[in-house]
Amino acid sequence: MTTSPAPAPAHIEIDGAPAADPDSLAAVMSGYGHFTAMQVRDGRVKGLGLHLDRLDRASRELFGAPLPGERVRELLARALGRAGRRDASARVYAYERGSGFLVAVAVREAAPDGLGAPQRLTAVDYLRPAAHLKHLGGFGQTYHGDAARRAGFDGALLTTPAGEVAEGAVANIAFWDGTSLVWPTAPHLTGITMALLAPRLPSVHRAVFLEELPGFRAAFTANSRTIAPVTAVDKVAYPVDGALMARVAGAYAEAPGEEIDSGDGGGSAG
């Protein structure tokens, strides 16, 4: 019995120079994969266990194989150490590679602490494919986000054709009705910041439609980089509710940071 020879590795050049590791670069260039983004403060990450669970679940779904939390911790700690950073914006990417996958870590300057600048959003008819995954290849949301900024807004609000609100282009959104935060349930990514806030504040999860927006008292967006008040969705204006934003910021501050280089907080949530 004969076996077919293994395919020759791709030859890839960047600006005329051969890539140092063509196989890895080819995997990255495929655009098929997923990631998580986090803020590191003094070697700790809020919701680190949730990030590890997200990576493991997505790897099982996309690649049919687990991504152990301890491997992610080790790679994160190594990248932070080599970068000489205890505070950072960090991303962990998983890309399909042959019959398995590879993991990449990117470490950059940390996002500023505190609330973000007020956001004016415009609604667009677009949902991310496989919205429950923080996947790569976000052309659609980037396209609509850039178009929104060219039109004078700060970002896009993704909705269904029926006008049901899903999420921001790069963040979750919550609306304040005076009693509870209302988190939209159209197809969306459950962000880590959202997952940390919702149990710590009065929250409901339900369908929200554009026609309802004038009835809310305030709104804000939340992602791995910041929590920011929303001052408008198209022609619907909201005041910045200082008391609400202080309460939200306080709830986020209460979430404990988990050590990257310890054995606590990883694995499955059960």
CSV table of C-alpha atoms in Angstrom, one decimal:
chain,number,residue,atom,x,y,z
A,1,MET,CA,0.0,0.0,0.0
A,2,THR,CA,1.4,3.4,-0.9
A,3,THR,CA,0.6,6.7,0.7
A,4,SER,CA,0.5,10.1,-1.0
A,5,PRO,CA,3.4,12.4,-0.2
A,6,ALA,CA,2.6,15.2,2.2
A,7,PRO,CA,1.9,18.4,0.3
A,8,ALA,CA,4.7,20.9,0.0
A,9,PRO,CA,4.5,23.9,2.4
A,10,ALA,CA,3.2,27.1,0.8
A,11,HIS,CA,5.7,29.6,-0.3
A,12,ILE,CA,4.5,33.0,1.1
A,13,GLU,CA,6.2,36.4,0.7
A,14,ILE,CA,5.4,39.7,2.4
A,15,ASP,CA,6.5,42.8,0.6
A,16,GLY,CA,8.9,40.6,-1.4
A,17,ALA,CA,10.5,38.8,1.6
A,18,PRO,CA,9.8,35.1,2.3
A,19,ALA,CA,7.8,34.5,5.4
A,20,ALA,CA,9.8,33.0,8.3
A,21,ASP,CA,7.1,30.3,9.0
A,22,PRO,CA,4.9,29.9,5.9
A,23,ASP,CA,2.7,27.2,7.4
A,24,SER,CA,1.7,29.3,10.4
A,25,LEU,CA,1.2,32.4,8.3
A,26,ALA,CA,-1.0,30.4,5.9
A,27,ALA,CA,-3.2,29.3,8.8
A,28,VAL,CA,-3.5,32.9,10.0
A,29,MET,CA,-4.3,34.1,6.4
A,30,SER,CA,-7.1,31.6,6.1
A,31,GLY,CA,-9.3,33.8,8.4
A,32,TYR,CA,-11.0,30.7,9.9
A,33,GLY,CA,-10.8,30.8,13.7
A,34,HIS,CA,-11.8,32.5,16.8
A,35,PHE,CA,-10.4,34.6,19.6
A,36,THR,CA,-10.9,36.3,22.9
A,37,ALA,CA,-9.8,39.8,24.0
A,38,MET,CA,-9.0,40.8,27.6
A,39,GLN,CA,-7.5,43.5,29.7
A,40,VAL,CA,-4.6,42.5,32.0
A,41,ARG,CA,-4.0,44.4,35.2
A,42,ASP,CA,-1.0,43.5,37.3
A,43,GLY,CA,-1.0,40.0,35.8
A,44,ARG,CA,-4.7,39.5,36.5
A,45,VAL,CA,-7.8,39.3,34.3
A,46,LYS,CA,-11.4,39.8,35.3
A,47,GLY,CA,-13.4,36.8,34.1
A,48,LEU,CA,-10.4,34.9,33.1
A,49,GLY,CA,-12.2,31.6,33.6
A,50,LEU,CA,-14.9,32.8,31.2
A,51,HIS,CA,-12.3,33.7,28.6
A,52,LEU,CA,-10.8,30.2,28.9
A,53,ASP,CA,-14.2,28.5,28.7
A,54,ARG,CA,-15.0,30.6,25.6
A,55,LEU,CA,-11.8,29.5,23.8
A,56,ASP,CA,-12.4,25.9,24.7
A,57,ARG,CA,-16.0,25.8,23.6
A,58,ALA,CA,-15.3,27.5,20.3
A,59,SER,CA,-12.3,25.2,19.6
A,60,ARG,CA,-14.5,22.2,20.2
A,61,GLU,CA,-17.2,23.6,17.9
A,62,LEU,CA,-14.9,24.8,15.1
A,63,PHE,CA,-12.0,22.3,15.2
A,64,GLY,CA,-13.5,19.3,17.1
A,65,ALA,CA,-10.7,19.5,19.7
A,66,PRO,CA,-10.4,21.1,23.1
A,67,LEU,CA,-8.2,24.1,24.0
A,68,PRO,CA,-7.1,23.4,27.6
A,69,GLY,CA,-7.1,26.5,29.9
A,70,GLU,CA,-3.7,25.7,31.2
A,71,ARG,CA,-2.2,25.9,27.7
A,72,VAL,CA,-3.7,29.3,27.3
A,73,ARG,CA,-2.5,30.5,30.7
A,74,GLU,CA,1.0,29.4,29.8
A,75,LEU,CA,1.0,31.1,26.4
A,76,LEU,CA,-0.4,34.3,27.9
A,77,ALA,CA,2.1,34.4,30.8
A,78,ARG,CA,5.0,33.7,28.3
A,79,ALA,CA,3.9,36.5,25.9
A,80,LEU,CA,3.4,39.0,28.8
A,81,GLY,CA,6.8,38.1,30.2
A,82,ARG,CA,8.6,38.5,26.9
A,83,ALA,CA,6.8,41.8,26.3
A,84,GLY,CA,7.8,43.0,29.8
A,85,ARG,CA,4.2,43.9,30.7
A,86,ARG,CA,2.0,43.3,33.7
A,87,ASP,CA,-0.7,45.6,32.3
A,88,ALA,CA,-1.8,45.0,28.7
A,89,SER,CA,-4.5,44.5,26.2
A,90,ALA,CA,-4.2,40.8,25.2
A,91,ARG,CA,-5.8,38.7,22.6
A,92,VAL,CA,-5.6,34.9,22.2
A,93,TYR,CA,-6.4,33.6,18.7
A,94,ALA,CA,-7.0,30.0,17.6
A,95,TYR,CA,-6.6,29.2,13.9
A,96,GLU,CA,-7.3,26.0,11.9
A,97,ARG,CA,-4.1,24.4,10.8
A,98,GLY,CA,-4.2,21.0,9.0
A,99,SER,CA,-5.9,18.5,11.2
A,100,GLY,CA,-5.5,20.7,14.3
A,101,PHE,CA,-5.1,24.3,15.2
A,102,LEU,CA,-2.5,26.8,16.3
A,103,VAL,CA,-2.7,29.4,19.1
A,104,ALA,CA,-1.4,33.0,18.8
A,105,VAL,CA,-1.2,35.6,21.5
A,106,ALA,CA,-1.0,39.4,20.8
A,107,VAL,CA,0.0,41.8,23.6
A,108,ARG,CA,-0.4,45.5,23.3
A,109,GLU,CA,-0.7,48.6,25.5
A,110,ALA,CA,-3.5,48.4,28.0
A,111,ALA,CA,-6.7,50.3,27.4
A,112,PRO,CA,-7.3,53.3,29.7
A,113,ASP,CA,-9.1,52.7,32.9
A,114,GLY,CA,-12.5,54.3,33.5
A,115,LEU,CA,-15.6,54.8,31.4
A,116,GLY,CA,-15.3,55.4,27.7
A,117,ALA,CA,-16.5,58.4,25.7
A,118,PRO,CA,-20.2,58.8,25.0
A,119,GLN,CA,-21.3,56.9,21.9
A,120,ARG,CA,-23.8,57.9,19.2
A,121,LEU,CA,-24.9,54.8,17.2
A,122,THR,CA,-26.8,54.2,14.0
A,123,ALA,CA,-28.9,51.1,13.4
A,124,VAL,CA,-28.0,48.8,10.5
A,125,ASP,CA,-29.7,45.7,9.2
A,126,TYR,CA,-27.0,43.2,9.8
A,127,LEU,CA,-26.3,40.2,12.1
A,128,ARG,CA,-22.9,38.5,12.4
A,129,PRO,CA,-22.9,34.9,11.2
A,130,ALA,CA,-22.6,32.4,14.0
A,131,ALA,CA,-23.1,35.4,16.3
A,132,HIS,CA,-22.5,33.3,19.5
A,133,LEU,CA,-18.9,32.9,18.5
A,134,LYS,CA,-16.2,35.5,18.8
A,135,HIS,CA,-14.9,34.5,15.4
A,136,LEU,CA,-12.5,35.9,12.9
A,137,GLY,CA,-13.4,37.5,9.6
A,138,GLY,CA,-15.5,40.4,10.9
A,139,PHE,CA,-15.8,42.1,7.5
A,140,GLY,CA,-19.5,42.9,7.8
A,141,GLN,CA,-19.3,44.5,11.2
A,142,THR,CA,-16.2,46.5,10.3
A,143,TYR,CA,-17.8,47.6,7.1
A,144,HIS,CA,-20.9,48.9,8.9
A,145,GLY,CA,-18.9,50.4,11.7
A,146,ASP,CA,-16.7,52.4,9.3
A,147,ALA,CA,-19.8,53.5,7.3
A,148,ALA,CA,-21.4,54.7,10.6
A,149,ARG,CA,-18.3,56.7,11.4
A,150,ARG,CA,-18.2,58.3,8.0
A,151,ALA,CA,-21.9,59.3,8.5
A,152,GLY,CA,-20.9,61.1,11.7
A,153,PHE,CA,-21.7,58.4,14.3
A,154,ASP,CA,-19.4,56.6,16.7
A,155,GLY,CA,-20.5,53.1,15.7
A,156,ALA,CA,-23.2,50.8,14.4
A,157,LEU,CA,-26.0,49.0,16.2
A,158,LEU,CA,-26.7,45.6,14.6
A,159,THR,CA,-30.4,44.6,14.1
A,160,THR,CA,-32.5,42.1,12.3
A,161,PRO,CA,-34.6,43.0,9.2
A,162,ALA,CA,-37.6,43.2,11.6
A,163,GLY,CA,-35.8,45.9,13.7
A,164,GLU,CA,-34.9,43.7,16.6
A,165,VAL,CA,-31.7,44.9,18.3
A,166,ALA,CA,-28.8,42.4,18.6
A,167,GLU,CA,-25.6,44.1,19.7
A,168,GLY,CA,-23.1,46.8,18.7
A,169,ALA,CA,-20.6,46.2,16.0
A,170,VAL,CA,-17.9,45.5,18.6
A,171,ALA,CA,-19.8,45.6,21.9
A,172,ASN,CA,-22.9,44.5,23.7
A,173,ILE,CA,-25.6,47.1,24.5
A,174,ALA,CA,-27.8,47.4,27.5
A,175,PHE,CA,-30.9,49.7,28.0
A,176,TRP,CA,-32.0,51.1,31.3
A,177,ASP,CA,-35.7,51.2,31.9
A,178,GLY,CA,-35.4,52.8,35.4
A,179,THR,CA,-35.6,49.5,37.2
A,180,SER,CA,-33.5,47.0,35.3
A,181,LEU,CA,-30.9,46.7,32.6
A,182,VAL,CA,-32.5,45.2,29.5
A,183,TRP,CA,-30.1,43.0,27.4
A,184,PRO,CA,-31.3,42.3,23.9
A,185,THR,CA,-31.6,38.6,22.9
A,186,ALA,CA,-31.4,38.7,19.1
A,187,PRO,CA,-28.4,36.6,17.9
A,188,HIS,CA,-25.4,38.1,19.7
A,189,LEU,CA,-22.1,37.3,21.4
A,190,THR,CA,-22.3,37.0,25.2
A,191,GLY,CA,-19.4,39.3,26.0
A,192,ILE,CA,-17.3,38.7,29.1
A,193,THR,CA,-18.0,42.2,30.4
A,194,MET,CA,-21.7,41.6,29.9
A,195,ALA,CA,-21.4,38.3,31.6
A,196,LEU,CA,-19.7,39.9,34.6
A,197,LEU,CA,-22.2,42.8,34.9
A,198,ALA,CA,-25.6,41.1,34.4
A,199,PRO,CA,-25.5,39.0,37.6
A,200,ARG,CA,-24.3,41.9,39.6
A,201,LEU,CA,-27.1,44.4,38.6
A,202,PRO,CA,-30.8,44.1,38.1
A,203,SER,CA,-31.1,42.6,34.6
A,204,VAL,CA,-33.5,41.1,32.3
A,205,HIS,CA,-32.8,39.4,28.9
A,206,ARG,CA,-35.5,39.9,26.3
A,207,ALA,CA,-36.2,41.0,22.7
A,208,VAL,CA,-35.8,44.7,22.1
A,209,PHE,CA,-37.1,46.5,19.0
A,210,LEU,CA,-36.0,49.8,17.6
A,211,GLU,CA,-39.5,51.1,18.0
A,212,GLU,CA,-39.2,50.7,21.8
A,213,LEU,CA,-36.0,52.7,22.2
A,214,PRO,CA,-37.7,56.0,23.0
A,215,GLY,CA,-39.2,54.4,26.1
A,216,PHE,CA,-35.8,53.7,27.7
A,217,ARG,CA,-34.1,56.2,30.1
A,218,ALA,CA,-30.5,55.4,29.2
A,219,ALA,CA,-28.2,53.0,27.5
A,220,PHE,CA,-24.5,51.9,27.4
A,221,THR,CA,-22.2,49.6,25.5
A,222,ALA,CA,-19.8,47.2,27.1
A,223,ASN,CA,-16.8,45.2,25.7
A,224,SER,CA,-13.4,44.1,26.8
A,225,ARG,CA,-11.9,47.6,26.4
A,226,THR,CA,-14.5,49.8,28.0
A,227,ILE,CA,-18.0,50.6,29.2
A,228,ALA,CA,-19.4,53.7,27.6
A,229,PRO,CA,-22.7,55.6,27.8
A,230,VAL,CA,-24.8,55.8,24.7
A,231,THR,CA,-26.2,59.2,24.0
A,232,ALA,CA,-28.2,58.5,20.8
A,233,VAL,CA,-29.4,55.7,18.5
A,234,ASP,CA,-30.1,57.6,15.3
A,235,LYS,CA,-32.8,60.2,16.3
A,236,VAL,CA,-33.4,58.7,19.8
A,237,ALA,CA,-31.4,60.7,22.4
A,238,TYR,CA,-30.4,59.6,25.9
A,239,PRO,CA,-28.9,61.6,28.7
A,240,VAL,CA,-25.8,60.3,30.4
A,241,ASP,CA,-27.2,59.0,33.6
A,242,GLY,CA,-24.3,59.6,36.0
A,243,ALA,CA,-25.7,57.6,38.8
A,244,LEU,CA,-26.4,54.6,36.6
A,245,MET,CA,-22.9,54.7,35.0
A,246,ALA,CA,-21.3,54.9,38.5
A,247,ARG,CA,-23.3,51.9,39.6
A,248,VAL,CA,-22.3,49.9,36.5
A,249,ALA,CA,-18.7,50.9,36.9
A,250,GLY,CA,-18.9,49.9,40.6
A,251,ALA,CA,-20.3,46.5,39.7
A,252,TYR,CA,-17.5,45.9,37.2
A,253,ALA,CA,-14.9,46.9,39.7
A,254,GLU,CA,-16.3,44.3,42.1
A,255,ALA,CA,-15.5,41.5,39.7
A,256,PRO,CA,-12.3,39.9,41.0
A,257,GLY,CA,-9.2,39.6,38.8
A,258,GLU,CA,-7.8,36.1,38.3
A,259,GLU,CA,-4.1,35.4,38.2
A,260,ILE,CA,-2.9,34.2,34.8
A,261,ASP,CA,0.0,32.2,36.1
A,262,SER,CA,-2.0,30.4,38.8
A,263,GLY,CA,-4.1,27.2,38.6
A,264,ASP,CA,-7.3,29.0,39.7
A,265,GLY,CA,-10.1,30.1,37.5
A,266,GLY,CA,-9.5,27.9,34.5
A,267,GLY,CA,-11.3,24.9,33.0
A,268,SER,CA,-15.0,24.5,32.4
A,269,ALA,CA,-17.6,26.4,34.3
A,270,GLY,CA,-19.6,23.2,34.8
